[in-house]
mmCIF file of C-alpha atoms and ligand atoms in Angstrom:
data_model
loop_
_atom_site.group_PDB
_atom_site.id
_atom_site.type_symbol
_atom_site.label_atom_id
_atom_site.label_comp_id
_atom_site.label_asym_id
_atom_site.label_seq_id
_atom_site.Cartn_x
_atom_site.Cartn_y
_atom_site.Cartn_z
ATOM 1 C CA MET A 228 8.440 -13.935 5.166
ATOM 2 C CA SER A 229 9.698 -10.390 4.850
ATOM 3 C CA THR A 230 10.073 -8.362 7.990
ATOM 4 C CA ARG A 231 11.708 -5.483 6.134
ATOM 5 C CA PRO A 232 9.932 -2.148 6.481
ATOM 6 C CA TYR A 233 7.921 -1.563 3.310
ATOM 7 C CA ILE A 234 7.894 1.991 1.928
ATOM 8 C CA VAL A 235 5.596 2.420 -1.046
ATOM 9 C CA GLY A 236 4.915 5.502 -3.152
ATOM 10 C CA ASN A 237 1.499 5.886 -4.785
ATOM 11 C CA TRP A 238 1.785 8.333 -7.665
ATOM 12 C CA LYS A 239 -1.997 8.344 -8.242
ATOM 13 C CA MET A 240 -2.922 10.095 -11.532
ATOM 14 C CA ASN A 241 0.344 12.009 -11.657
ATOM 15 C CA GLY A 242 3.229 11.722 -14.034
ATOM 16 C CA THR A 243 4.250 11.232 -17.610
ATOM 17 C CA ARG A 244 7.514 9.744 -18.828
ATOM 18 C CA ALA A 245 9.307 12.860 -17.584
ATOM 19 C CA LEU A 246 8.746 11.652 -14.023
ATOM 20 C CA LEU A 247 10.828 8.529 -14.669
ATOM 21 C CA ALA A 248 13.898 10.618 -13.787
ATOM 22 C CA GLU A 249 12.585 10.812 -10.214
ATOM 23 C CA ALA A 250 12.000 7.040 -10.178
ATOM 24 C CA ARG A 251 15.589 6.457 -11.315
ATOM 25 C CA ALA A 252 16.915 8.686 -8.543
ATOM 26 C CA ILE A 253 14.734 6.883 -5.984
ATOM 27 C CA ASP A 254 15.937 3.531 -7.305
ATOM 28 C CA ARG A 255 19.621 4.490 -7.068
ATOM 29 C CA SER A 256 19.264 5.520 -3.440
ATOM 30 C CA ALA A 257 16.973 2.633 -2.493
ATOM 31 C CA ALA A 258 19.722 0.249 -3.608
ATOM 32 C CA ARG A 259 21.753 1.573 -0.676
ATOM 33 C CA TYR A 260 19.071 0.402 1.795
ATOM 34 C CA PRO A 261 18.875 -3.387 1.328
ATOM 35 C CA GLY A 262 17.099 -3.685 4.665
ATOM 36 C CA ILE A 263 14.135 -1.666 3.408
ATOM 37 C CA GLN A 264 11.693 -2.755 0.712
ATOM 38 C CA VAL A 265 10.903 0.225 -1.511
ATOM 39 C CA ALA A 266 8.322 0.363 -4.287
ATOM 40 C CA LEU A 267 6.454 2.810 -6.494
ATOM 41 C CA ALA A 268 2.955 2.491 -7.943
ATOM 42 C CA PRO A 269 2.879 4.788 -10.977
ATOM 43 C CA PRO A 270 -0.112 5.324 -13.265
ATOM 44 C CA ALA A 271 -0.712 2.233 -15.431
ATOM 45 C CA THR A 272 0.728 4.041 -18.463
ATOM 46 C CA LEU A 273 4.157 4.113 -16.809
ATOM 47 C CA ILE A 274 4.381 0.597 -15.367
ATOM 48 C CA ALA A 275 6.305 -0.955 -18.254
ATOM 49 C CA ALA A 276 8.684 1.996 -18.631
ATOM 50 C CA LEU A 277 9.283 2.186 -14.888
ATOM 51 C CA ARG A 278 10.009 -1.550 -14.810
ATOM 52 C CA GLU A 279 12.736 -0.954 -17.397
ATOM 53 C CA ALA A 280 14.078 2.090 -15.555
ATOM 54 C CA VAL A 281 14.607 0.585 -12.093
ATOM 55 C CA SER A 282 16.273 -2.456 -10.576
ATOM 56 C CA ALA A 283 16.236 -2.117 -6.785
ATOM 57 C CA ILE A 284 12.622 -1.128 -6.183
ATOM 58 C CA GLY A 285 9.273 -2.832 -6.750
ATOM 59 C CA VAL A 286 6.739 -1.636 -9.303
ATOM 60 C CA GLY A 287 2.996 -1.757 -8.743
ATOM 61 C CA GLY A 288 -0.409 -0.939 -10.128
ATOM 62 C CA GLN A 289 -2.950 1.239 -8.318
ATOM 63 C CA ASP A 290 -5.997 -0.929 -9.025
ATOM 64 C CA CYS A 291 -7.054 -3.999 -10.990
ATOM 65 C CA HIS A 292 -10.263 -5.644 -12.127
ATOM 66 C CA ALA A 293 -11.373 -8.845 -10.435
ATOM 67 C CA GLU A 294 -11.912 -10.588 -13.779
ATOM 68 C CA ALA A 295 -8.994 -11.834 -15.866
ATOM 69 C CA LYS A 296 -10.404 -10.543 -19.176
ATOM 70 C CA GLY A 297 -13.575 -9.402 -20.873
ATOM 71 C CA ALA A 298 -15.768 -6.461 -21.803
ATOM 72 C CA PHE A 299 -14.643 -4.000 -19.133
ATOM 73 C CA THR A 300 -13.689 -0.877 -21.038
ATOM 74 C CA GLY A 301 -10.972 1.127 -19.350
ATOM 75 C CA ASP A 302 -10.216 -1.497 -16.721
ATOM 76 C CA ILE A 303 -7.010 -3.497 -16.275
ATOM 77 C CA ALA A 304 -6.786 -7.147 -15.208
ATOM 78 C CA ALA A 305 -4.270 -8.236 -12.569
ATOM 79 C CA VAL A 306 -2.650 -10.530 -15.108
ATOM 80 C CA GLN A 307 -2.189 -7.559 -17.473
ATOM 81 C CA LEU A 308 -0.451 -5.583 -14.721
ATOM 82 C CA LYS A 309 1.829 -8.534 -14.171
ATOM 83 C CA ASP A 310 2.479 -8.808 -17.891
ATOM 84 C CA ALA A 311 3.415 -5.100 -17.975
ATOM 85 C CA GLY A 312 6.016 -5.706 -15.268
ATOM 86 C CA ALA A 313 4.171 -5.046 -12.024
ATOM 87 C CA ASP A 314 5.081 -6.936 -8.847
ATOM 88 C CA PHE A 315 2.067 -5.865 -6.821
ATOM 89 C CA VAL A 316 -1.151 -3.874 -6.899
ATOM 90 C CA ILE A 317 -2.888 -1.533 -4.461
ATOM 91 C CA VAL A 318 -6.563 -2.429 -3.934
ATOM 92 C CA GLY A 319 -9.280 -0.718 -1.939
ATOM 93 C CA HIS A 320 -7.695 2.742 -1.838
ATOM 94 C CA SER A 321 -10.262 5.160 -0.400
ATOM 95 C CA GLU A 322 -10.195 7.145 -3.646
ATOM 96 C CA ARG A 323 -11.413 3.965 -5.398
ATOM 97 C CA ARG A 324 -13.864 3.024 -2.657
ATOM 98 C CA ALA A 325 -15.406 6.530 -2.635
ATOM 99 C CA GLY A 326 -14.918 7.649 -6.236
ATOM 100 C CA HIS A 327 -15.741 4.347 -7.923
ATOM 101 C CA GLY A 328 -18.209 2.841 -5.478
ATOM 102 C CA GLU A 329 -16.016 -0.113 -4.555
ATOM 103 C CA SER A 330 -17.503 -2.257 -1.804
ATOM 104 C CA ASP A 331 -15.562 -4.558 0.499
ATOM 105 C CA ALA A 332 -16.737 -7.508 -1.625
ATOM 106 C CA ILE A 333 -15.303 -5.928 -4.787
ATOM 107 C CA VAL A 334 -12.009 -5.149 -3.046
ATOM 108 C CA LYS A 335 -11.825 -8.746 -1.782
ATOM 109 C CA ALA A 336 -12.406 -10.131 -5.278
ATOM 110 C CA LYS A 337 -9.682 -7.859 -6.678
ATOM 111 C CA ALA A 338 -7.219 -8.927 -3.968
ATOM 112 C CA GLU A 339 -7.950 -12.590 -4.651
ATOM 113 C CA ALA A 340 -7.503 -12.154 -8.411
ATOM 114 C CA ALA A 341 -4.191 -10.373 -7.901
ATOM 115 C CA LEU A 342 -2.762 -12.937 -5.469
ATOM 116 C CA GLU A 343 -3.936 -15.825 -7.641
ATOM 117 C CA CYS A 344 -1.996 -14.495 -10.627
ATOM 118 C CA GLY A 345 1.159 -14.012 -8.572
ATOM 119 C CA LEU A 346 1.040 -10.304 -7.738
ATOM 120 C CA GLY A 347 1.553 -8.908 -4.277
ATOM 121 C CA VAL A 348 -1.324 -6.911 -2.812
ATOM 122 C CA ILE A 349 -1.527 -3.793 -0.652
ATOM 123 C CA LEU A 350 -5.066 -3.717 0.709
ATOM 124 C CA CYS A 351 -6.210 -0.315 1.993
ATOM 125 C CA VAL A 352 -8.720 0.413 4.723
ATOM 126 C CA GLY A 353 -9.554 3.553 6.687
ATOM 127 C CA GLU A 354 -12.330 5.533 8.300
ATOM 128 C CA SER A 355 -13.797 8.892 7.315
ATOM 129 C CA LEU A 356 -13.605 11.948 9.562
ATOM 130 C CA ALA A 357 -17.276 11.608 10.519
ATOM 131 C CA GLU A 358 -16.685 7.995 11.508
ATOM 132 C CA ARG A 359 -13.689 8.936 13.667
ATOM 133 C CA ASP A 360 -15.432 11.903 15.245
ATOM 134 C CA GLY A 361 -18.426 9.680 15.943
ATOM 135 C CA GLY A 362 -16.187 7.224 17.824
ATOM 136 C CA HIS A 363 -16.713 4.451 15.268
ATOM 137 C CA ALA A 364 -13.291 4.308 13.622
ATOM 138 C CA GLU A 365 -12.233 0.914 14.972
ATOM 139 C CA THR A 366 -15.614 -0.711 14.299
ATOM 140 C CA ILE A 367 -15.682 0.607 10.727
ATOM 141 C CA VAL A 368 -12.114 -0.409 9.930
ATOM 142 C CA ALA A 369 -12.581 -3.867 11.494
ATOM 143 C CA ARG A 370 -15.673 -4.341 9.321
ATOM 144 C CA GLN A 371 -13.793 -3.190 6.222
ATOM 145 C CA ILE A 372 -10.879 -5.536 6.785
ATOM 146 C CA ASP A 373 -13.117 -8.503 7.593
ATOM 147 C CA GLY A 374 -15.021 -7.911 4.358
ATOM 148 C CA SER A 375 -12.010 -7.206 2.148
ATOM 149 C CA LEU A 376 -9.399 -9.792 3.125
ATOM 150 C CA PRO A 377 -8.727 -12.366 0.422
ATOM 151 C CA GLN A 378 -9.916 -15.882 1.171
ATOM 152 C CA GLY A 379 -9.585 -19.276 -0.491
ATOM 153 C CA ASP A 380 -6.561 -21.539 -0.839
ATOM 154 C CA ALA A 381 -5.292 -20.118 -4.140
ATOM 155 C CA ALA A 382 -5.227 -16.546 -2.824
ATOM 156 C CA THR A 383 -4.126 -17.137 0.738
ATOM 157 C CA ALA A 384 -1.125 -19.198 -0.368
ATOM 158 C CA GLY A 385 0.434 -15.743 -0.858
ATOM 159 C CA VAL A 386 -0.153 -14.687 2.756
ATOM 160 C CA PRO A 387 1.862 -13.302 4.526
ATOM 161 C CA GLU A 388 4.671 -12.730 1.986
ATOM 162 C CA ARG A 389 2.588 -11.117 -0.729
ATOM 163 C CA LEU A 390 -0.144 -9.402 1.283
ATOM 164 C CA ALA A 391 0.242 -6.098 3.124
ATOM 165 C CA VAL A 392 -2.515 -3.999 4.660
ATOM 166 C CA ALA A 393 -2.438 -0.194 4.656
ATOM 167 C CA TYR A 394 -4.331 1.745 7.319
ATOM 168 C CA GLU A 395 -5.147 5.059 5.701
ATOM 169 C CA PRO A 396 -7.586 7.308 7.550
ATOM 170 C CA VAL A 397 -9.476 9.089 4.757
ATOM 171 C CA TRP A 398 -9.193 12.446 6.517
ATOM 172 C CA ALA A 399 -5.389 12.167 6.578
ATOM 173 C CA ILE A 400 -4.927 11.484 2.858
ATOM 174 C CA GLY A 401 -3.558 14.483 0.994
ATOM 175 C CA THR A 402 -4.651 16.864 3.752
ATOM 176 C CA GLY A 403 -1.424 17.412 5.643
ATOM 177 C CA ARG A 404 -3.253 16.180 8.736
ATOM 178 C CA VAL A 405 -1.493 13.091 10.050
ATOM 179 C CA ALA A 406 -3.037 10.631 12.512
ATOM 180 C CA ALA A 407 -1.754 10.674 16.089
ATOM 181 C CA VAL A 408 0.803 7.954 16.668
ATOM 182 C CA GLU A 409 -1.250 6.438 19.518
ATOM 183 C CA ASP A 410 -4.300 6.208 17.256
ATOM 184 C CA VAL A 411 -2.224 4.515 14.565
ATOM 185 C CA VAL A 412 -0.874 2.010 17.113
ATOM 186 C CA ALA A 413 -4.387 1.274 18.376
ATOM 187 C CA MET A 414 -5.773 0.759 14.878
ATOM 188 C CA HIS A 415 -2.873 -1.437 13.825
ATOM 189 C CA ALA A 416 -3.554 -3.630 16.863
ATOM 190 C CA VAL A 417 -7.181 -3.985 15.732
ATOM 191 C CA LEU A 418 -6.007 -4.916 12.235
ATOM 192 C CA ARG A 419 -3.511 -7.450 13.589
ATOM 193 C CA GLU A 420 -6.277 -9.113 15.587
ATOM 194 C CA ARG A 421 -8.469 -9.377 12.471
ATOM 195 C CA LEU A 422 -5.560 -10.734 10.391
ATOM 196 C CA ILE A 423 -4.892 -13.449 12.977
ATOM 197 C CA ALA A 424 -8.601 -14.270 13.118
ATOM 198 C CA ALA A 425 -8.576 -14.669 9.322
ATOM 199 C CA TYR A 426 -5.252 -16.435 8.752
ATOM 200 C CA GLY A 427 -4.080 -17.814 12.103
ATOM 201 C CA ASP A 428 -0.305 -17.627 12.606
ATOM 202 C CA ALA A 429 0.241 -16.322 9.061
ATOM 203 C CA GLY A 430 -1.718 -13.239 10.069
ATOM 204 C CA LYS A 431 1.002 -12.350 12.585
ATOM 205 C CA ASP A 432 3.484 -11.643 9.797
ATOM 206 C CA VAL A 433 1.396 -9.582 7.367
ATOM 207 C CA ARG A 434 2.899 -6.108 7.290
ATOM 208 C CA ILE A 435 0.564 -3.267 8.235
ATOM 209 C CA LEU A 436 1.514 0.089 6.706
ATOM 210 C CA TYR A 437 0.316 3.541 7.691
ATOM 211 C CA GLY A 438 -0.714 6.044 5.019
ATOM 212 C CA GLY A 439 -1.936 9.616 5.217
ATOM 213 C CA SER A 440 0.227 12.738 4.828
ATOM 214 C CA VAL A 441 3.476 10.920 5.634
ATOM 215 C CA ASN A 442 6.446 13.209 5.002
ATOM 216 C CA ALA A 443 10.083 13.659 5.958
ATOM 217 C CA SER A 444 9.173 15.330 9.267
ATOM 218 C CA ASN A 445 6.674 12.815 10.629
ATOM 219 C CA ALA A 446 7.925 9.549 9.066
ATOM 220 C CA ALA A 447 10.362 8.493 11.793
ATOM 221 C CA ALA A 448 7.813 8.760 14.612
ATOM 222 C CA LEU A 449 5.238 6.800 12.627
ATOM 223 C CA LEU A 450 7.651 4.126 11.395
ATOM 224 C CA GLU A 451 9.077 3.549 14.878
ATOM 225 C CA ALA A 452 5.617 3.035 16.352
ATOM 226 C CA GLU A 453 4.509 -0.382 17.596
ATOM 227 C CA GLY A 454 3.000 -2.487 14.838
ATOM 228 C CA VAL A 455 3.823 -0.129 11.950
ATOM 229 C CA GLY A 456 5.508 -2.139 9.186
ATOM 230 C CA GLY A 457 5.944 0.624 6.652
ATOM 231 C CA ALA A 458 4.268 3.527 4.925
ATOM 232 C CA LEU A 459 2.090 4.152 1.893
ATOM 233 C CA VAL A 460 2.994 7.615 0.652
ATOM 234 C CA GLY A 461 1.097 9.745 -1.856
ATOM 235 C CA GLY A 462 2.184 13.340 -2.437
ATOM 236 C CA ALA A 463 5.637 12.947 -0.922
ATOM 237 C CA SER A 464 6.498 10.088 -3.293
ATOM 238 C CA LEU A 465 6.519 12.213 -6.440
ATOM 239 C CA THR A 466 10.086 13.443 -6.058
ATOM 240 C CA ALA A 467 13.237 11.761 -4.844
ATOM 241 C CA GLU A 468 13.898 14.767 -2.634
ATOM 242 C CA ALA A 469 10.648 14.259 -0.704
ATOM 243 C CA PHE A 470 10.518 10.451 -0.770
ATOM 244 C CA LEU A 471 14.076 9.437 0.101
ATOM 245 C CA PRO A 472 14.059 10.930 3.634
ATOM 246 C CA ILE A 473 11.004 8.751 4.324
ATOM 247 C CA VAL A 474 12.929 5.682 3.145
ATOM 248 C CA ALA A 475 15.858 6.711 5.336
ATOM 249 C CA ALA A 476 13.499 7.190 8.298
ATOM 250 C CA ALA A 477 12.641 3.476 8.148
ATOM 251 C CA GLY A 478 15.758 3.036 10.194
ATOM 252 C CA ASP A 479 18.298 1.090 8.177
ATOM 253 C CA GLU A 480 21.889 2.255 7.774
ATOM 254 C CA PRO A 481 22.737 2.873 4.105
ATOM 255 C CA VAL A 482 25.494 0.827 2.511
ATOM 256 C CA ASP A 483 27.973 2.420 0.102
HETATM 257 C C1 PEP J 686 -2.300 7.855 -0.421
HETATM 258 O O1 PEP J 686 -2.794 8.298 -1.436
HETATM 259 O O2 PEP J 686 -2.316 6.634 -0.232
HETATM 260 C C2 PEP J 686 -1.730 8.791 0.537
HETATM 261 C C3 PEP J 686 -1.389 8.335 1.694
HETATM 262 O O3 PEP J 686 -1.575 10.086 0.112
HETATM 263 P P1 PEP J 686 -0.804 11.268 0.913
HETATM 264 O O4 PEP J 686 0.497 10.707 1.381
HETATM 265 O O5 PEP J 686 -0.639 12.345 -0.121
HETATM 266 O O6 PEP J 686 -1.678 11.664 2.048
#
């Protein structure tokens, strides 16, 4: 089981091959932090090239289909991500849930397909602003995680090593508005409880990341907080200059 902090950059629909220079710079510095697990999830078009370009960091997809093959134009199977060089895939990002109508059941099926073919999974959950303002954040997120967690022997054989959960309040993503540390701690405790209910002792070791406007200034406070096992970073992962201070904030001393 890995207890290393996990710092993951999600490039979303940003980047062409020119951005590989940033990935190389991130990789060189990440090699100096063996106590921190660092990864990037570029657009699918860059997975194979990024795999070739880096050696110290993980490489991931941003979504996969639940089926292994078939007539699904424009989609990518988990096994194809793996074949392209990916180590893991993000599933259930709020931009997929909202923009592509992905239900908890779909997210669960994707997570199961990914784990079954040997990929790691970062499973995202998070409430909207209306849900938080209405006082329903914990109920909503508990329902999401209960409905999205992979089940079945073939998938859960990868828990806890290959499963991480990311708590990403929708209102904090790309807005510059970061969640209060005490709210993050409270939500991570809810998620831990649900993980233990689903997986027993294995649920104690699944890393729970925070995501939503993480940057160099707020990363240390978030990463030091109780129950926070890492960060999923969007905008601030696109350059080495913005991303590396977040890696450094995970607390490990660099080696030379
Ligand atoms: C994300 O897309 O997962 C995310 C957290 O984005 P940002 O860091 O830009 O808020």
